[in-house]
């Protein structure tokens, strides 16, 4: 029986697996999804009974139009193999497809969710349709039916409008880039509204309008954008991010026409109202002028002046009379105020003069008490001086202590005891060699 080295056995099993099964496809639910720093992808594919480890090298990961999400069902095509350094059984993926949904649709679904979470489709951030969109830039294919349907409706407009077309591809890999070129072109032009339009098409035909870089360009565009891509059932990411969305090119033209015709009707109504107002104003002015002519005719002018003069004289008399009465009244008020003020000053002076006398008496009493207290303090000070221990020691006395306690009698000590004597200046350490009892 042959004895294998571990590496030899694993290499032989690896070769047998790859040779026996070749390229196979496995369907299951993705779990434990991990991306490495080098760009490789690792996950497990499982069903209700078992799982298999999947490895996707970075060159394959880079080409995937979608992300592997946990919980989704995928069909993985690849080869069964063993990783020799660890002996792990795994499958190297060559191709991955979503089960039951196309790769493009899954990628679109993931992109839509991501942009929605960033707020690019928020209705509150959308710019309104201009009140008078007379200068319109259109990005479309000049040969397509969309531009013909669009222009046909706008030809019926009651307001003069200017339309400039930027020719662009509406499908294929270069379409999104050309549409962005159109946006950049109209950014420099004096345009009120930009329309991006094309007719219907297959899911794949409309994919340029789902490109993330185009959606972000429309979101940041400073001029209102109207998107009319496909038919009513077709909804692209450009439709969702645009400020205004129309189901079809014809519908887009109707939105603009209705806005312009509405403004036109308002202008007509305002014009009629202004004419009516001016005519009425002129009629009323004419009537007033005739009345003034009748009043200020030469025959009545002298009577009017006489009445005005009499009225003026009456007003002058009333003014002088009122002025005299007002001055007398204010003079009496001033006298009353002066009397009341003098009375209050006198009362205030008397009251505070009495209080001042009372305070002087109290101050004298306080001074007398302070003098008495001072004399008492001096007496106490003299008494304390006599009790001062230092003064007693200075006269030649001393204090004898044993173990810190003051000794008053000789019988409190024994021969050989150490004692301490406190003098006026300094201390003495002594030993008892002899003592006499009282």
mmCIF file of C-alpha atoms in Angstrom, residues 37-420:
data_model
loop_
_atom_site.group_PDB
_atom_site.id
_atom_site.type_symbol
_atom_site.label_atom_id
_atom_site.label_comp_id
_atom_site.label_asym_id
_atom_site.label_seq_id
_atom_site.Cartn_x
_atom_site.Cartn_y
_atom_site.Cartn_z
ATOM 1 C CA UNK A 37 -8.427 43.772 0.579
ATOM 2 C CA UNK A 38 -6.998 42.370 -2.681
ATOM 3 C CA UNK A 39 -10.471 42.372 -4.280
ATOM 4 C CA UNK A 40 -11.197 38.645 -4.006
ATOM 5 C CA UNK A 41 -14.680 37.504 -2.947
ATOM 6 C CA UNK A 42 -15.483 34.641 -0.581
ATOM 7 C CA UNK A 43 -18.954 33.349 0.288
ATOM 8 C CA UNK A 44 -20.930 30.169 0.918
ATOM 9 C CA UNK A 45 -23.640 28.711 -1.336
ATOM 10 C CA UNK A 46 -26.171 26.714 0.652
ATOM 11 C CA UNK A 47 -29.524 24.953 0.549
ATOM 12 C CA UNK A 48 -31.574 23.510 3.423
ATOM 13 C CA UNK A 49 -29.177 20.571 3.909
ATOM 14 C CA UNK A 50 -25.617 21.587 3.016
ATOM 15 C CA UNK A 51 -23.272 24.364 1.876
ATOM 16 C CA UNK A 52 -20.166 24.743 -0.273
ATOM 17 C CA UNK A 53 -17.458 27.410 -0.061
ATOM 18 C CA UNK A 54 -17.114 29.645 -3.134
ATOM 19 C CA UNK A 55 -14.066 31.731 -4.045
ATOM 20 C CA UNK A 56 -14.203 34.388 -6.786
ATOM 21 C CA UNK A 57 -10.869 35.851 -7.846
ATOM 22 C CA UNK A 58 -10.599 39.630 -8.304
ATOM 23 C CA UNK A 59 -10.473 39.504 -12.121
ATOM 24 C CA UNK A 60 -13.956 37.889 -12.093
ATOM 25 C CA UNK A 61 -15.279 40.157 -9.300
ATOM 26 C CA UNK A 62 -14.308 43.230 -11.297
ATOM 27 C CA UNK A 63 -16.544 42.170 -14.210
ATOM 28 C CA UNK A 64 -19.669 41.496 -12.107
ATOM 29 C CA UNK A 65 -22.332 44.184 -12.780
ATOM 30 C CA UNK A 66 -23.921 43.578 -9.358
ATOM 31 C CA UNK A 67 -22.929 42.814 -5.780
ATOM 32 C CA UNK A 68 -23.386 39.424 -4.117
ATOM 33 C CA UNK A 69 -25.982 39.966 -1.380
ATOM 34 C CA UNK A 70 -26.681 37.533 1.410
ATOM 35 C CA UNK A 71 -30.051 35.789 1.145
ATOM 36 C CA UNK A 72 -30.271 35.947 -2.686
ATOM 37 C CA UNK A 73 -30.288 32.822 -4.866
ATOM 38 C CA UNK A 74 -27.433 32.592 -7.394
ATOM 39 C CA UNK A 75 -26.262 30.109 -10.022
ATOM 40 C CA UNK A 76 -22.474 29.755 -9.769
ATOM 41 C CA UNK A 77 -20.533 28.141 -12.626
ATOM 42 C CA UNK A 78 -16.965 27.018 -11.922
ATOM 43 C CA UNK A 79 -14.649 24.134 -11.010
ATOM 44 C CA UNK A 80 -14.427 22.049 -7.832
ATOM 45 C CA UNK A 81 -11.000 22.123 -6.247
ATOM 46 C CA UNK A 82 -9.019 21.831 -3.028
ATOM 47 C CA UNK A 83 -6.837 24.567 -1.603
ATOM 48 C CA UNK A 84 -3.653 22.500 -0.826
ATOM 49 C CA UNK A 85 -2.159 24.621 1.998
ATOM 50 C CA UNK A 86 -5.244 24.060 4.213
ATOM 51 C CA UNK A 87 -6.994 21.116 2.498
ATOM 52 C CA UNK A 88 -10.238 23.118 2.231
ATOM 53 C CA UNK A 89 -12.762 21.902 -0.343
ATOM 54 C CA UNK A 90 -14.141 24.812 -2.430
ATOM 55 C CA UNK A 91 -15.436 25.900 -5.795
ATOM 56 C CA UNK A 92 -13.629 28.478 -7.934
ATOM 57 C CA UNK A 93 -16.289 30.580 -9.687
ATOM 58 C CA UNK A 94 -15.933 31.479 -13.333
ATOM 59 C CA UNK A 95 -19.422 32.949 -13.783
ATOM 60 C CA UNK A 96 -22.230 34.055 -11.428
ATOM 61 C CA UNK A 97 -25.848 34.778 -12.379
ATOM 62 C CA UNK A 98 -28.848 35.687 -10.222
ATOM 63 C CA UNK A 99 -31.470 32.955 -10.198
ATOM 64 C CA UNK A 100 -34.860 34.085 -11.521
ATOM 65 C CA UNK A 101 -33.675 37.644 -12.298
ATOM 66 C CA UNK A 102 -31.238 38.918 -14.884
ATOM 67 C CA UNK A 103 -27.848 40.324 -13.926
ATOM 68 C CA UNK A 104 -28.698 43.745 -15.390
ATOM 69 C CA UNK A 105 -31.979 43.905 -13.501
ATOM 70 C CA UNK A 106 -30.288 42.984 -10.230
ATOM 71 C CA UNK A 107 -27.576 45.594 -10.814
ATOM 72 C CA UNK A 108 -30.272 48.173 -11.582
ATOM 73 C CA UNK A 109 -32.224 47.235 -8.478
ATOM 74 C CA UNK A 110 -29.119 47.600 -6.274
ATOM 75 C CA UNK A 111 -28.184 50.918 -7.912
ATOM 76 C CA UNK A 112 -31.703 52.305 -7.466
ATOM 77 C CA UNK A 113 -31.713 51.377 -3.771
ATOM 78 C CA UNK A 114 -28.294 52.986 -3.215
ATOM 79 C CA UNK A 115 -29.213 56.278 -4.951
ATOM 80 C CA UNK A 116 -32.560 56.419 -3.194
ATOM 81 C CA UNK A 117 -30.861 56.080 0.203
ATOM 82 C CA UNK A 118 -28.538 58.973 -0.756
ATOM 83 C CA UNK A 119 -31.607 61.181 -1.408
ATOM 84 C CA UNK A 120 -31.183 61.667 -5.177
ATOM 85 C CA UNK A 121 -34.879 60.926 -5.794
ATOM 86 C CA UNK A 122 -36.192 63.164 -2.973
ATOM 87 C CA UNK A 123 -39.157 65.175 -4.288
ATOM 88 C CA UNK A 124 -38.331 68.056 -1.921
ATOM 89 C CA UNK A 125 -35.024 68.677 -3.742
ATOM 90 C CA UNK A 126 -36.539 68.882 -7.233
ATOM 91 C CA UNK A 127 -36.679 72.203 -9.082
ATOM 92 C CA UNK A 128 -40.126 73.353 -10.293
ATOM 93 C CA UNK A 129 -41.084 73.800 -13.933
ATOM 94 C CA UNK A 130 -40.198 77.400 -14.950
ATOM 95 C CA UNK A 131 -43.181 79.757 -15.098
ATOM 96 C CA UNK A 132 -42.381 80.733 -18.696
ATOM 97 C CA UNK A 133 -40.132 78.075 -20.338
ATOM 98 C CA UNK A 134 -39.627 79.852 -23.681
ATOM 99 C CA UNK A 135 -36.013 78.754 -24.311
ATOM 100 C CA UNK A 136 -35.863 74.944 -24.344
ATOM 101 C CA UNK A 137 -32.860 72.697 -24.896
ATOM 102 C CA UNK A 138 -33.617 69.156 -26.123
ATOM 103 C CA UNK A 139 -31.166 66.234 -25.935
ATOM 104 C CA UNK A 140 -32.328 63.503 -28.313
ATOM 105 C CA UNK A 141 -31.672 61.733 -31.582
ATOM 106 C CA UNK A 142 -32.520 64.178 -34.399
ATOM 107 C CA UNK A 143 -33.661 61.288 -36.631
ATOM 108 C CA UNK A 144 -35.970 59.661 -34.038
ATOM 109 C CA UNK A 145 -39.762 59.867 -33.843
ATOM 110 C CA UNK A 146 -39.522 61.396 -30.355
ATOM 111 C CA UNK A 147 -38.374 64.834 -31.565
ATOM 112 C CA UNK A 148 -41.051 64.915 -34.297
ATOM 113 C CA UNK A 149 -43.838 64.141 -31.770
ATOM 114 C CA UNK A 150 -42.386 66.702 -29.371
ATOM 115 C CA UNK A 151 -42.206 69.526 -31.940
ATOM 116 C CA UNK A 152 -45.645 68.752 -33.378
ATOM 117 C CA UNK A 153 -47.362 69.530 -30.064
ATOM 118 C CA UNK A 154 -45.303 72.664 -29.394
ATOM 119 C CA UNK A 155 -46.127 74.054 -32.856
ATOM 120 C CA UNK A 156 -49.661 74.605 -31.514
ATOM 121 C CA UNK A 157 -48.384 76.833 -28.669
ATOM 122 C CA UNK A 158 -49.868 80.350 -28.401
ATOM 123 C CA UNK A 159 -46.515 81.714 -27.178
ATOM 124 C CA UNK A 160 -43.362 82.050 -29.269
ATOM 125 C CA UNK A 161 -40.680 79.627 -28.079
ATOM 126 C CA UNK A 162 -37.066 78.894 -28.965
ATOM 127 C CA UNK A 163 -35.998 75.232 -29.206
ATOM 128 C CA UNK A 164 -32.407 74.071 -29.580
ATOM 129 C CA UNK A 165 -31.625 70.378 -30.190
ATOM 130 C CA UNK A 166 -28.390 68.710 -29.088
ATOM 131 C CA UNK A 167 -27.987 65.525 -31.208
ATOM 132 C CA UNK A 168 -27.101 62.470 -29.134
ATOM 133 C CA UNK A 169 -27.193 58.701 -29.246
ATOM 134 C CA UNK A 170 -30.137 57.362 -27.246
ATOM 135 C CA UNK A 171 -28.917 53.793 -26.818
ATOM 136 C CA UNK A 172 -25.643 51.905 -26.756
ATOM 137 C CA UNK A 173 -22.493 52.242 -24.648
ATOM 138 C CA UNK A 174 -21.696 55.847 -25.757
ATOM 139 C CA UNK A 175 -25.221 57.222 -25.223
ATOM 140 C CA UNK A 176 -24.829 58.227 -21.549
ATOM 141 C CA UNK A 177 -21.572 60.104 -22.250
ATOM 142 C CA UNK A 178 -23.138 62.025 -25.156
ATOM 143 C CA UNK A 179 -26.156 62.971 -23.014
ATOM 144 C CA UNK A 180 -23.770 64.398 -20.402
ATOM 145 C CA UNK A 181 -22.041 66.363 -23.181
ATOM 146 C CA UNK A 182 -25.461 67.800 -24.025
ATOM 147 C CA UNK A 183 -26.033 68.823 -20.402
ATOM 148 C CA UNK A 184 -22.643 70.549 -20.287
ATOM 149 C CA UNK A 185 -23.446 72.334 -23.553
ATOM 150 C CA UNK A 186 -26.784 73.688 -22.328
ATOM 151 C CA UNK A 187 -25.238 74.734 -19.007
ATOM 152 C CA UNK A 188 -23.404 77.469 -20.950
ATOM 153 C CA UNK A 189 -26.478 78.501 -22.996
ATOM 154 C CA UNK A 190 -29.294 80.795 -21.865
ATOM 155 C CA UNK A 191 -31.839 77.979 -21.462
ATOM 156 C CA UNK A 192 -34.943 77.816 -19.200
ATOM 157 C CA UNK A 193 -35.499 74.050 -19.388
ATOM 158 C CA UNK A 194 -33.634 70.953 -20.646
ATOM 159 C CA UNK A 195 -35.605 67.994 -22.029
ATOM 160 C CA UNK A 196 -34.061 64.504 -22.371
ATOM 161 C CA UNK A 197 -36.307 62.366 -24.576
ATOM 162 C CA UNK A 198 -36.502 59.218 -26.718
ATOM 163 C CA UNK A 199 -39.189 56.754 -27.708
ATOM 164 C CA UNK A 200 -39.772 53.335 -26.180
ATOM 165 C CA UNK A 201 -37.386 50.427 -26.339
ATOM 166 C CA UNK A 202 -36.291 47.205 -24.719
ATOM 167 C CA UNK A 203 -34.863 47.003 -21.205
ATOM 168 C CA UNK A 204 -31.356 46.802 -22.668
ATOM 169 C CA UNK A 205 -32.001 49.782 -25.008
ATOM 170 C CA UNK A 206 -32.912 51.980 -22.038
ATOM 171 C CA UNK A 207 -29.917 50.955 -19.879
ATOM 172 C CA UNK A 208 -27.890 54.140 -20.694
ATOM 173 C CA UNK A 209 -30.552 56.096 -18.782
ATOM 174 C CA UNK A 210 -29.796 53.978 -15.696
ATOM 175 C CA UNK A 211 -26.062 54.729 -15.623
ATOM 176 C CA UNK A 212 -25.061 56.068 -12.208
ATOM 177 C CA UNK A 213 -22.762 58.822 -13.529
ATOM 178 C CA UNK A 214 -25.573 60.179 -15.749
ATOM 179 C CA UNK A 215 -28.076 60.128 -12.862
ATOM 180 C CA UNK A 216 -25.643 62.079 -10.670
ATOM 181 C CA UNK A 217 -25.030 64.626 -13.463
ATOM 182 C CA UNK A 218 -28.780 65.287 -13.768
ATOM 183 C CA UNK A 219 -29.082 65.586 -9.970
ATOM 184 C CA UNK A 220 -26.375 68.301 -9.850
ATOM 185 C CA UNK A 221 -27.581 70.128 -12.999
ATOM 186 C CA UNK A 222 -28.483 73.768 -12.158
ATOM 187 C CA UNK A 223 -31.307 74.072 -14.733
ATOM 188 C CA UNK A 224 -34.631 72.165 -14.403
ATOM 189 C CA UNK A 225 -34.546 68.858 -16.314
ATOM 190 C CA UNK A 226 -37.618 67.163 -17.824
ATOM 191 C CA UNK A 227 -37.153 63.441 -18.562
ATOM 192 C CA UNK A 228 -39.360 61.747 -21.168
ATOM 193 C CA UNK A 229 -37.716 58.404 -21.877
ATOM 194 C CA UNK A 230 -39.621 55.439 -23.271
ATOM 195 C CA UNK A 231 -43.349 54.803 -22.889
ATOM 196 C CA UNK A 232 -45.618 54.980 -19.851
ATOM 197 C CA UNK A 233 -44.548 51.564 -18.487
ATOM 198 C CA UNK A 234 -40.827 52.373 -18.777
ATOM 199 C CA UNK A 235 -39.314 54.048 -15.702
ATOM 200 C CA UNK A 236 -35.567 54.704 -15.711
ATOM 201 C CA UNK A 237 -33.345 56.170 -13.004
ATOM 202 C CA UNK A 238 -33.131 59.346 -15.111
ATOM 203 C CA UNK A 239 -36.933 59.649 -14.820
ATOM 204 C CA UNK A 240 -36.694 59.302 -11.026
ATOM 205 C CA UNK A 241 -33.922 61.879 -10.574
ATOM 206 C CA UNK A 242 -35.275 64.450 -13.071
ATOM 207 C CA UNK A 243 -37.107 67.515 -11.733
ATOM 208 C CA UNK A 244 -40.129 66.778 -13.958
ATOM 209 C CA UNK A 245 -41.043 63.435 -15.491
ATOM 210 C CA UNK A 246 -43.237 62.804 -18.547
ATOM 211 C CA UNK A 247 -44.483 59.377 -19.616
ATOM 212 C CA UNK A 248 -43.730 59.985 -23.331
ATOM 213 C CA UNK A 249 -42.158 62.669 -25.587
ATOM 214 C CA UNK A 250 -45.687 63.807 -26.524
ATOM 215 C CA UNK A 251 -46.609 64.080 -22.845
ATOM 216 C CA UNK A 252 -43.476 66.177 -22.224
ATOM 217 C CA UNK A 253 -44.492 68.619 -24.966
ATOM 218 C CA UNK A 254 -48.034 68.850 -23.520
ATOM 219 C CA UNK A 255 -46.633 69.701 -20.059
ATOM 220 C CA UNK A 256 -44.633 72.600 -21.547
ATOM 221 C CA UNK A 257 -47.541 73.727 -23.809
ATOM 222 C CA UNK A 258 -50.018 73.736 -20.921
ATOM 223 C CA UNK A 259 -47.614 75.803 -18.820
ATOM 224 C CA UNK A 260 -47.066 78.354 -21.605
ATOM 225 C CA UNK A 261 -50.744 78.502 -22.631
ATOM 226 C CA UNK A 262 -51.716 78.930 -18.968
ATOM 227 C CA UNK A 263 -49.356 81.894 -18.617
ATOM 228 C CA UNK A 264 -50.648 83.294 -21.919
ATOM 229 C CA UNK A 265 -54.266 83.078 -20.736
ATOM 230 C CA UNK A 266 -53.322 84.795 -17.469
ATOM 231 C CA UNK A 267 -51.625 87.616 -19.403
ATOM 232 C CA UNK A 268 -54.734 88.073 -21.580
ATOM 233 C CA UNK A 269 -56.948 88.154 -18.478
ATOM 234 C CA UNK A 270 -54.638 90.648 -16.778
ATOM 235 C CA UNK A 271 -54.654 92.807 -19.909
ATOM 236 C CA UNK A 272 -58.448 92.860 -19.940
ATOM 237 C CA UNK A 273 -58.578 93.693 -16.240
ATOM 238 C CA UNK A 274 -56.031 96.501 -16.675
ATOM 239 C CA UNK A 275 -57.966 97.947 -19.648
ATOM 240 C CA UNK A 276 -61.198 97.819 -17.655
ATOM 241 C CA UNK A 277 -59.516 99.479 -14.654
ATOM 242 C CA UNK A 278 -57.963 102.249 -16.788
ATOM 243 C CA UNK A 279 -61.225 103.000 -18.602
ATOM 244 C CA UNK A 280 -63.092 103.272 -15.281
ATOM 245 C CA UNK A 281 -60.304 105.422 -13.849
ATOM 246 C CA UNK A 282 -60.502 107.774 -16.853
ATOM 247 C CA UNK A 283 -64.295 108.017 -16.603
ATOM 248 C CA UNK A 284 -64.139 108.823 -12.898
ATOM 249 C CA UNK A 285 -61.412 111.410 -13.553
ATOM 250 C CA UNK A 286 -63.469 113.007 -16.272
ATOM 251 C CA UNK A 287 -66.497 113.247 -13.961
ATOM 252 C CA UNK A 288 -64.420 114.828 -11.173
ATOM 253 C CA UNK A 289 -62.934 117.326 -13.643
ATOM 254 C CA UNK A 290 -66.398 118.444 -14.729
ATOM 255 C CA UNK A 291 -67.410 118.870 -11.082
ATOM 256 C CA UNK A 292 -64.303 120.966 -10.362
ATOM 257 C CA UNK A 293 -65.025 123.085 -13.428
ATOM 258 C CA UNK A 294 -68.518 123.798 -12.155
ATOM 259 C CA UNK A 295 -67.277 124.635 -8.631
ATOM 260 C CA UNK A 296 -64.375 126.841 -9.669
ATOM 261 C CA UNK A 297 -66.151 128.792 -12.365
ATOM 262 C CA UNK A 298 -65.390 132.563 -12.341
ATOM 263 C CA UNK A 299 -68.913 133.420 -11.105
ATOM 264 C CA UNK A 300 -68.483 131.402 -7.877
ATOM 265 C CA UNK A 301 -64.804 132.143 -7.254
ATOM 266 C CA UNK A 302 -65.326 135.399 -5.231
ATOM 267 C CA UNK A 303 -67.913 133.741 -2.965
ATOM 268 C CA UNK A 304 -65.596 130.807 -2.324
ATOM 269 C CA UNK A 305 -62.717 133.165 -1.388
ATOM 270 C CA UNK A 306 -64.980 135.190 0.945
ATOM 271 C CA UNK A 307 -66.132 132.055 2.757
ATOM 272 C CA UNK A 308 -62.539 130.834 3.045
ATOM 273 C CA UNK A 309 -61.409 134.217 4.536
ATOM 274 C CA UNK A 310 -64.214 134.205 7.145
ATOM 275 C CA UNK A 311 -63.355 130.633 8.105
ATOM 276 C CA UNK A 312 -59.675 131.566 8.474
ATOM 277 C CA UNK A 313 -60.470 134.586 10.723
ATOM 278 C CA UNK A 314 -62.658 132.409 12.941
ATOM 279 C CA UNK A 315 -59.892 129.837 13.335
ATOM 280 C CA UNK A 316 -57.329 132.567 14.254
ATOM 281 C CA UNK A 317 -59.676 133.934 16.945
ATOM 282 C CA UNK A 318 -60.243 130.472 18.409
ATOM 283 C CA UNK A 319 -56.511 129.848 18.453
ATOM 284 C CA UNK A 320 -55.735 133.077 20.385
ATOM 285 C CA UNK A 321 -58.560 132.444 22.865
ATOM 286 C CA UNK A 322 -57.465 128.886 23.446
ATOM 287 C CA UNK A 323 -53.832 129.934 23.855
ATOM 288 C CA UNK A 324 -54.720 132.468 26.640
ATOM 289 C CA UNK A 325 -56.845 129.932 28.544
ATOM 290 C CA UNK A 326 -54.161 127.276 28.267
ATOM 291 C CA UNK A 327 -51.434 129.588 29.651
ATOM 292 C CA UNK A 328 -53.542 130.672 32.684
ATOM 293 C CA UNK A 329 -54.416 127.079 33.472
ATOM 294 C CA UNK A 330 -50.769 125.946 33.342
ATOM 295 C CA UNK A 331 -49.759 128.929 35.551
ATOM 296 C CA UNK A 332 -52.205 127.853 38.297
ATOM 297 C CA UNK A 333 -50.921 124.279 38.064
ATOM 298 C CA UNK A 334 -47.347 125.531 38.559
ATOM 299 C CA UNK A 335 -48.307 127.504 41.696
ATOM 300 C CA UNK A 336 -49.988 124.453 43.220
ATOM 301 C CA UNK A 337 -46.950 122.251 42.495
ATOM 302 C CA UNK A 338 -44.575 124.853 44.038
ATOM 303 C CA UNK A 339 -46.661 125.105 47.245
ATOM 304 C CA UNK A 340 -46.888 121.323 47.666
ATOM 305 C CA UNK A 341 -43.158 120.918 47.078
ATOM 306 C CA UNK A 342 -42.231 123.606 49.681
ATOM 307 C CA UNK A 343 -44.560 121.960 52.222
ATOM 308 C CA UNK A 344 -42.972 118.534 51.690
ATOM 309 C CA UNK A 345 -39.435 119.991 52.041
ATOM 310 C CA UNK A 346 -40.342 121.658 55.393
ATOM 311 C CA UNK A 347 -41.920 118.430 56.768
ATOM 312 C CA UNK A 348 -38.951 116.357 55.611
ATOM 313 C CA UNK A 349 -36.464 118.788 57.284
ATOM 314 C CA UNK A 350 -38.263 118.753 60.662
ATOM 315 C CA UNK A 351 -38.534 114.953 60.694
ATOM 316 C CA UNK A 352 -34.879 114.334 59.920
ATOM 317 C CA UNK A 353 -33.680 117.082 62.331
ATOM 318 C CA UNK A 354 -35.374 115.197 65.214
ATOM 319 C CA UNK A 355 -33.850 111.927 64.111
ATOM 320 C CA UNK A 356 -30.399 113.559 63.939
ATOM 321 C CA UNK A 357 -30.673 114.810 67.581
ATOM 322 C CA UNK A 358 -31.666 111.338 68.740
ATOM 323 C CA UNK A 359 -28.687 109.815 66.975
ATOM 324 C CA UNK A 360 -26.303 112.320 68.636
ATOM 325 C CA UNK A 361 -27.520 111.274 72.120
ATOM 326 C CA UNK A 362 -27.086 107.579 71.224
ATOM 327 C CA UNK A 363 -23.555 108.288 69.943
ATOM 328 C CA UNK A 364 -22.568 109.944 73.281
ATOM 329 C CA UNK A 365 -23.864 106.916 75.198
ATOM 330 C CA UNK A 366 -21.892 104.557 72.969
ATOM 331 C CA UNK A 367 -18.683 106.560 73.513
ATOM 332 C CA UNK A 368 -19.176 106.410 77.313
ATOM 333 C CA UNK A 369 -19.693 102.611 77.187
ATOM 334 C CA UNK A 370 -16.602 102.162 75.015
ATOM 335 C CA UNK A 371 -14.483 104.137 77.526
ATOM 336 C CA UNK A 372 -15.712 101.926 80.382
ATOM 337 C CA UNK A 373 -14.951 98.723 78.432
ATOM 338 C CA UNK A 374 -11.461 99.996 77.581
ATOM 339 C CA UNK A 375 -10.660 100.638 81.259
ATOM 340 C CA UNK A 376 -11.887 97.124 82.159
ATOM 341 C CA UNK A 377 -9.695 95.588 79.451
ATOM 342 C CA UNK A 378 -6.640 97.422 80.853
ATOM 343 C CA UNK A 379 -7.350 96.034 84.362
ATOM 344 C CA UNK A 380 -7.636 92.500 82.968
ATOM 345 C CA UNK A 381 -4.409 92.981 81.035
ATOM 346 C CA UNK A 382 -2.520 93.925 84.260
ATOM 347 C CA UNK A 383 -3.984 90.870 86.041
ATOM 348 C CA UNK A 384 -2.872 88.580 83.245
ATOM 349 C CA UNK A 385 0.645 89.988 83.382
ATOM 350 C CA UNK A 386 0.916 88.904 87.037
ATOM 351 C CA UNK A 387 -0.171 85.378 86.085
ATOM 352 C CA UNK A 388 2.421 85.080 83.314
ATOM 353 C CA UNK A 389 4.568 81.917 83.930
ATOM 354 C CA UNK A 390 7.692 83.448 82.364
ATOM 355 C CA UNK A 391 7.602 86.381 84.758
ATOM 356 C CA UNK A 392 7.578 83.898 87.698
ATOM 357 C CA UNK A 393 10.485 81.874 86.272
ATOM 358 C CA UNK A 394 12.438 85.092 85.665
ATOM 359 C CA UNK A 395 12.369 85.779 89.384
ATOM 360 C CA UNK A 396 14.437 82.568 89.966
ATOM 361 C CA UNK A 397 11.823 79.898 90.248
ATOM 362 C CA UNK A 398 11.751 76.644 88.205
ATOM 363 C CA UNK A 399 9.307 73.853 87.332
ATOM 364 C CA UNK A 400 10.342 70.218 88.023
ATOM 365 C CA UNK A 401 8.784 67.468 85.879
ATOM 366 C CA UNK A 402 9.030 63.682 85.919
ATOM 367 C CA UNK A 403 7.907 61.922 82.776
ATOM 368 C CA UNK A 404 6.259 65.160 81.711
ATOM 369 C CA UNK A 405 4.219 65.560 84.938
ATOM 370 C CA UNK A 406 4.878 68.468 87.354
ATOM 371 C CA UNK A 407 6.338 67.352 90.722
ATOM 372 C CA UNK A 408 4.983 69.231 93.766
ATOM 373 C CA UNK A 409 6.244 66.991 96.624
ATOM 374 C CA UNK A 410 9.505 65.033 97.143
ATOM 375 C CA UNK A 411 7.646 61.825 97.924
ATOM 376 C CA UNK A 412 6.552 61.726 94.262
ATOM 377 C CA UNK A 413 10.120 60.678 93.311
ATOM 378 C CA UNK A 414 12.623 57.965 94.129
ATOM 379 C CA UNK A 415 16.434 57.859 94.405
ATOM 380 C CA UNK A 416 17.845 57.400 90.847
ATOM 381 C CA UNK A 417 14.830 58.938 89.026
ATOM 382 C CA UNK A 418 15.549 61.206 86.074
ATOM 383 C CA UNK A 419 13.814 64.554 86.339
ATOM 384 C CA UNK A 420 13.628 67.716 84.132
#
